[in-house]
Amino acid sequence: QVQLVESGGGLVKPGGSLRLSCVASGFSFSDYYMTWIRQAPGKGLEWVSVISNSGKYIYYADSVKGRFTTSRDIAKNSLFLQMNSLRVEDTAVYYCARGDWVFQSWGQGTLVVVSS
Amino acid sequence: AIQLTQSPSSLSASVGDRVTITCRASQGISSALAWYQQKPGKAPKLLIYDASSLESGVPSRFSGSGSGTDFTLTISSLQPEDFATYFCQQFNSYPRSFGQGTRLDVK
């Protein structure tokens, strides 16, 4: 059974940093692209970043480019999102999802609150 | 970037009703469109991919159609568990994008 478990969210001040993690199980992690998607409170879904199965290709939304870095550790079946220079508008639930085209499996999400 | 516009933004309906939600892309995306259902406090659930293919395990009352720029999600006979928010998503190009959502509630 596919399982994705995010962690690392919390309260951070504007300009601060956080590193989110997503641990995958139940499938061959090295075979899949992985994606970060976020959802601000009461708002819609926003695609954030995708990383290829090998980690060679990474794409970002313009809203996070230059501030966020996506990586993966295949040995640990883990996906990461390093978030720097955080802004109030980055406040959201962050989901990791399996895939690149469509997202069949999602984690439960981790809440990031950026506030002074 | 491709923008997706859903209509309506909200919709009130009754159990047994036939419901249609529309998603319009700002440029042609062939059939590279998916639909998701999201309930409060939960992650989205994939319903439809490639515009009209039903995800495994999704009830057949859900159907999708369209190609190019105009797409629809139809629920043929609403069930109590279908009251939720629905999102379309394009995977024709990066950045991937979602529609703003359609909230479906009880009339």
Tab-separated table of C-alpha atoms in Angstrom:
chain	number	residue	atom	x	y	z
A	1	GLN	CA	0.000	0.000	0.000
A	2	VAL	CA	1.390	3.364	-1.036
A	3	GLN	CA	2.065	5.657	1.881
A	4	LEU	CA	3.494	9.167	1.951
A	5	VAL	CA	4.184	10.840	5.278
A	6	GLU	CA	5.213	14.491	5.457
A	7	SER	CA	6.859	16.171	8.410
A	8	GLY	CA	8.773	19.305	9.281
A	9	GLY	CA	6.043	21.900	9.217
A	10	GLY	CA	5.614	24.504	11.914
A	11	LEU	CA	5.592	28.176	12.782
A	12	VAL	CA	8.396	30.314	11.375
A	13	LYS	CA	9.017	34.045	11.130
A	14	PRO	CA	9.168	35.838	7.782
A	15	GLY	CA	12.622	35.430	6.304
A	16	GLY	CA	13.165	32.160	8.128
A	17	SER	CA	13.750	28.638	6.846
A	18	LEU	CA	12.169	25.216	7.155
A	19	ARG	CA	12.923	21.810	5.689
A	20	LEU	CA	10.044	19.526	4.913
A	21	SER	CA	10.417	15.780	4.521
A	22	CYS	CA	8.241	13.150	2.906
A	23	VAL	CA	8.932	9.486	3.549
A	24	ALA	CA	7.562	7.074	0.973
A	25	SER	CA	6.695	3.407	1.346
A	26	GLY	CA	4.763	0.724	-0.473
A	27	PHE	CA	6.222	1.372	-3.910
A	28	SER	CA	9.540	1.636	-5.696
A	29	PHE	CA	10.475	5.213	-4.822
A	30	SER	CA	13.282	5.364	-7.374
A	31	ASP	CA	10.833	4.719	-10.228
A	32	TYR	CA	8.657	7.782	-9.687
A	33	TYR	CA	8.785	11.508	-10.114
A	34	MET	CA	7.674	13.245	-6.925
A	35	THR	CA	5.838	16.535	-6.552
A	36	TRP	CA	5.203	19.135	-3.864
A	37	ILE	CA	1.805	20.830	-3.876
A	38	ARG	CA	0.563	23.369	-1.357
A	39	GLN	CA	-2.772	24.736	-0.250
A	40	ALA	CA	-3.159	28.004	1.616
A	41	PRO	CA	-5.885	27.979	4.289
A	42	GLY	CA	-9.287	28.005	2.635
A	43	LYS	CA	-7.731	28.330	-0.818
A	44	GLY	CA	-7.045	26.178	-3.848
A	45	LEU	CA	-4.165	23.922	-4.780
A	46	GLU	CA	-0.848	25.307	-6.003
A	47	TRP	CA	1.787	23.182	-7.688
A	48	VAL	CA	5.194	23.957	-6.119
A	49	SER	CA	7.892	21.686	-7.518
A	50	VAL	CA	8.637	18.354	-9.148
A	51	ILE	CA	11.755	16.201	-9.121
A	52	SER	CA	12.504	13.415	-11.559
A	53	ASN	CA	13.018	9.848	-10.399
A	54	SER	CA	16.804	10.220	-10.642
A	55	GLY	CA	16.834	13.730	-9.216
A	56	LYS	CA	18.389	15.069	-12.394
A	57	TYR	CA	15.415	17.221	-13.405
A	58	ILE	CA	13.764	19.660	-11.021
A	59	TYR	CA	11.175	22.316	-11.810
A	60	TYR	CA	9.691	25.042	-9.638
A	61	ALA	CA	6.748	27.387	-9.625
A	62	ASP	CA	7.778	30.987	-10.236
A	63	SER	CA	6.441	31.885	-6.795
A	64	VAL	CA	9.134	29.787	-5.062
A	65	LYS	CA	11.971	29.740	-7.577
A	66	GLY	CA	15.253	30.804	-5.999
A	67	ARG	CA	13.921	30.319	-2.474
A	68	PHE	CA	12.887	26.649	-2.347
A	69	THR	CA	15.015	23.618	-3.200
A	70	THR	CA	13.667	20.147	-3.842
A	71	SER	CA	15.824	17.062	-3.388
A	72	ARG	CA	15.467	13.362	-2.764
A	73	ASP	CA	17.403	10.584	-1.071
A	74	ILE	CA	16.594	7.340	-2.835
A	75	ALA	CA	18.371	5.237	-0.215
A	76	LYS	CA	16.078	6.676	2.430
A	77	ASN	CA	12.948	6.742	0.252
A	78	SER	CA	12.677	10.398	1.136
A	79	LEU	CA	11.746	13.634	-0.573
A	80	PHE	CA	12.727	17.025	0.784
A	81	LEU	CA	11.737	20.647	0.369
A	82	GLN	CA	14.168	23.205	1.720
A	83	MET	CA	12.324	26.486	2.113
A	84	ASN	CA	14.343	29.671	2.631
A	85	SER	CA	13.398	33.342	2.769
A	86	LEU	CA	9.889	32.367	3.771
A	87	ARG	CA	7.085	34.838	3.271
A	88	VAL	CA	3.668	35.214	4.867
A	89	GLU	CA	2.142	34.060	1.585
A	90	ASP	CA	3.976	30.725	1.863
A	91	THR	CA	1.617	29.776	4.694
A	92	ALA	CA	-0.077	26.572	3.569
A	93	VAL	CA	-0.477	22.876	3.996
A	94	TYR	CA	2.281	21.249	1.977
A	95	TYR	CA	1.572	17.901	0.365
A	96	CYS	CA	3.946	15.524	-1.292
A	97	ALA	CA	2.438	13.495	-4.098
A	98	ARG	CA	3.595	10.630	-6.230
A	99	GLY	CA	3.874	11.391	-9.887
A	100	ASP	CA	4.360	14.221	-12.288
A	101	TRP	CA	1.420	14.185	-14.687
A	102	VAL	CA	-1.347	13.166	-12.300
A	103	PHE	CA	-1.239	12.542	-8.578
A	104	GLN	CA	-2.678	9.216	-7.554
A	105	SER	CA	-1.202	9.222	-4.083
A	106	TRP	CA	-0.857	12.086	-1.615
A	107	GLY	CA	0.467	12.467	1.876
A	108	GLN	CA	-1.640	13.868	4.691
A	109	GLY	CA	0.117	17.221	4.457
A	110	THR	CA	2.168	19.282	6.860
A	111	LEU	CA	1.192	22.810	7.881
A	112	VAL	CA	3.643	25.671	7.483
A	113	VAL	CA	2.719	28.974	9.096
A	114	VAL	CA	4.833	32.025	8.353
A	115	SER	CA	4.016	34.768	10.797
A	116	SER	CA	5.750	37.305	12.995
B	1	ALA	CA	1.820	29.463	-17.692
B	2	ILE	CA	-1.500	27.784	-18.409
B	3	GLN	CA	-4.419	29.064	-16.390
B	4	LEU	CA	-7.444	26.917	-15.628
B	5	THR	CA	-10.790	28.534	-14.895
B	6	GLN	CA	-13.526	26.468	-13.313
B	7	SER	CA	-17.203	27.296	-13.316
B	8	PRO	CA	-19.174	27.605	-11.273
B	9	SER	CA	-17.080	28.421	-8.210
B	10	SER	CA	-19.831	27.009	-6.033
B	11	LEU	CA	-22.881	24.919	-6.650
B	12	SER	CA	-25.806	23.769	-4.543
B	13	ALA	CA	-27.486	20.515	-5.472
B	14	SER	CA	-29.540	17.666	-4.072
B	15	VAL	CA	-28.971	13.948	-3.812
B	16	GLY	CA	-29.895	12.375	-7.124
B	17	ASP	CA	-29.162	15.496	-9.181
B	18	ARG	CA	-27.000	15.464	-12.274
B	19	VAL	CA	-24.154	17.944	-11.861
B	20	THR	CA	-21.700	19.347	-14.385
B	21	ILE	CA	-18.552	21.342	-13.622
B	22	THR	CA	-16.583	23.081	-16.349
B	23	CYS	CA	-12.856	23.739	-16.630
B	24	ARG	CA	-11.459	26.020	-19.317
B	25	ALA	CA	-7.752	26.220	-20.148
B	26	SER	CA	-6.094	29.431	-21.293
B	27	GLN	CA	-4.508	27.515	-24.168
B	28	GLY	CA	-4.926	24.106	-25.707
B	29	ILE	CA	-3.803	21.195	-23.559
B	30	SER	CA	-4.993	18.270	-25.676
B	31	SER	CA	-6.406	15.746	-23.174
B	32	ALA	CA	-3.843	16.421	-20.438
B	33	LEU	CA	-6.388	17.118	-17.735
B	34	ALA	CA	-7.276	15.491	-14.434
B	35	TRP	CA	-10.051	15.978	-11.893
B	36	TYR	CA	-9.761	15.654	-8.117
B	37	GLN	CA	-12.207	15.582	-5.243
B	38	GLN	CA	-11.246	17.062	-1.891
B	39	LYS	CA	-13.093	16.821	1.380
B	40	PRO	CA	-12.357	19.107	4.352
B	41	GLY	CA	-9.114	18.298	6.113
B	42	LYS	CA	-8.181	15.627	3.598
B	43	ALA	CA	-5.809	15.365	0.666
B	44	PRO	CA	-7.318	15.477	-2.807
B	45	LYS	CA	-8.368	12.241	-4.458
B	46	LEU	CA	-7.824	11.566	-8.149
B	47	LEU	CA	-11.081	10.893	-10.013
B	48	ILE	CA	-10.378	11.311	-13.729
B	49	TYR	CA	-7.183	11.475	-15.786
B	50	ASP	CA	-6.504	12.053	-19.479
B	51	ALA	CA	-9.729	14.096	-19.472
B	52	SER	CA	-12.039	11.085	-19.566
B	53	SER	CA	-10.367	8.032	-18.008
B	54	LEU	CA	-11.862	6.904	-14.724
B	55	GLU	CA	-9.358	6.199	-11.972
B	56	SER	CA	-9.562	2.709	-10.560
B	57	GLY	CA	-12.058	2.430	-7.730
B	58	VAL	CA	-13.923	5.628	-8.589
B	59	PRO	CA	-17.683	5.137	-9.030
B	60	SER	CA	-18.965	5.147	-12.596
B	61	ARG	CA	-21.334	8.043	-11.847
B	62	PHE	CA	-18.274	10.251	-12.335
B	63	SER	CA	-17.304	10.993	-15.923
B	64	GLY	CA	-15.109	13.465	-17.736
B	65	SER	CA	-15.058	14.817	-21.245
B	66	GLY	CA	-13.407	17.410	-23.429
B	67	SER	CA	-10.169	18.199	-25.154
B	68	GLY	CA	-8.252	21.266	-26.204
B	69	THR	CA	-9.454	24.061	-23.940
B	70	ASP	CA	-12.877	22.989	-22.656
B	71	PHE	CA	-13.520	20.166	-20.228
B	72	THR	CA	-16.349	18.935	-18.059
B	73	LEU	CA	-16.748	16.741	-15.014
B	74	THR	CA	-20.195	15.203	-14.656
B	75	ILE	CA	-21.700	13.408	-11.701
B	76	SER	CA	-24.705	11.556	-13.051
B	77	SER	CA	-26.603	11.080	-9.795
B	78	LEU	CA	-25.267	12.825	-6.720
B	79	GLN	CA	-24.692	10.737	-3.648
B	80	PRO	CA	-24.310	12.104	-0.101
B	81	GLU	CA	-20.566	11.394	-0.131
B	82	ASP	CA	-20.066	13.511	-3.271
B	83	PHE	CA	-20.505	16.852	-1.517
B	84	ALA	CA	-16.965	18.182	-1.641
B	85	THR	CA	-14.702	20.539	-3.572
B	86	TYR	CA	-13.552	19.588	-7.061
B	87	PHE	CA	-10.391	20.730	-8.835
B	88	CYS	CA	-9.166	20.322	-12.383
B	89	GLN	CA	-5.418	20.120	-13.118
B	90	GLN	CA	-3.433	20.286	-16.337
B	91	PHE	CA	-0.308	18.286	-17.060
B	92	ASN	CA	0.365	19.495	-20.581
B	93	SER	CA	3.280	21.675	-19.525
B	94	TYR	CA	5.206	23.112	-16.600
B	95	PRO	CA	4.295	24.674	-14.324
B	96	ARG	CA	1.458	22.277	-13.635
B	97	SER	CA	-1.640	24.190	-12.593
B	98	PHE	CA	-4.980	23.693	-10.917
B	99	GLY	CA	-8.336	25.336	-11.331
B	100	GLN	CA	-9.534	27.444	-8.427
B	101	GLY	CA	-12.009	24.780	-7.331
B	102	THR	CA	-15.758	24.224	-7.343
B	103	ARG	CA	-17.450	23.768	-4.010
B	104	LEU	CA	-20.448	21.450	-4.220
B	105	ASP	CA	-22.810	21.631	-1.262
B	106	VAL	CA	-26.247	20.514	-0.252
B	107	LYS	CA	-29.185	22.555	-1.472
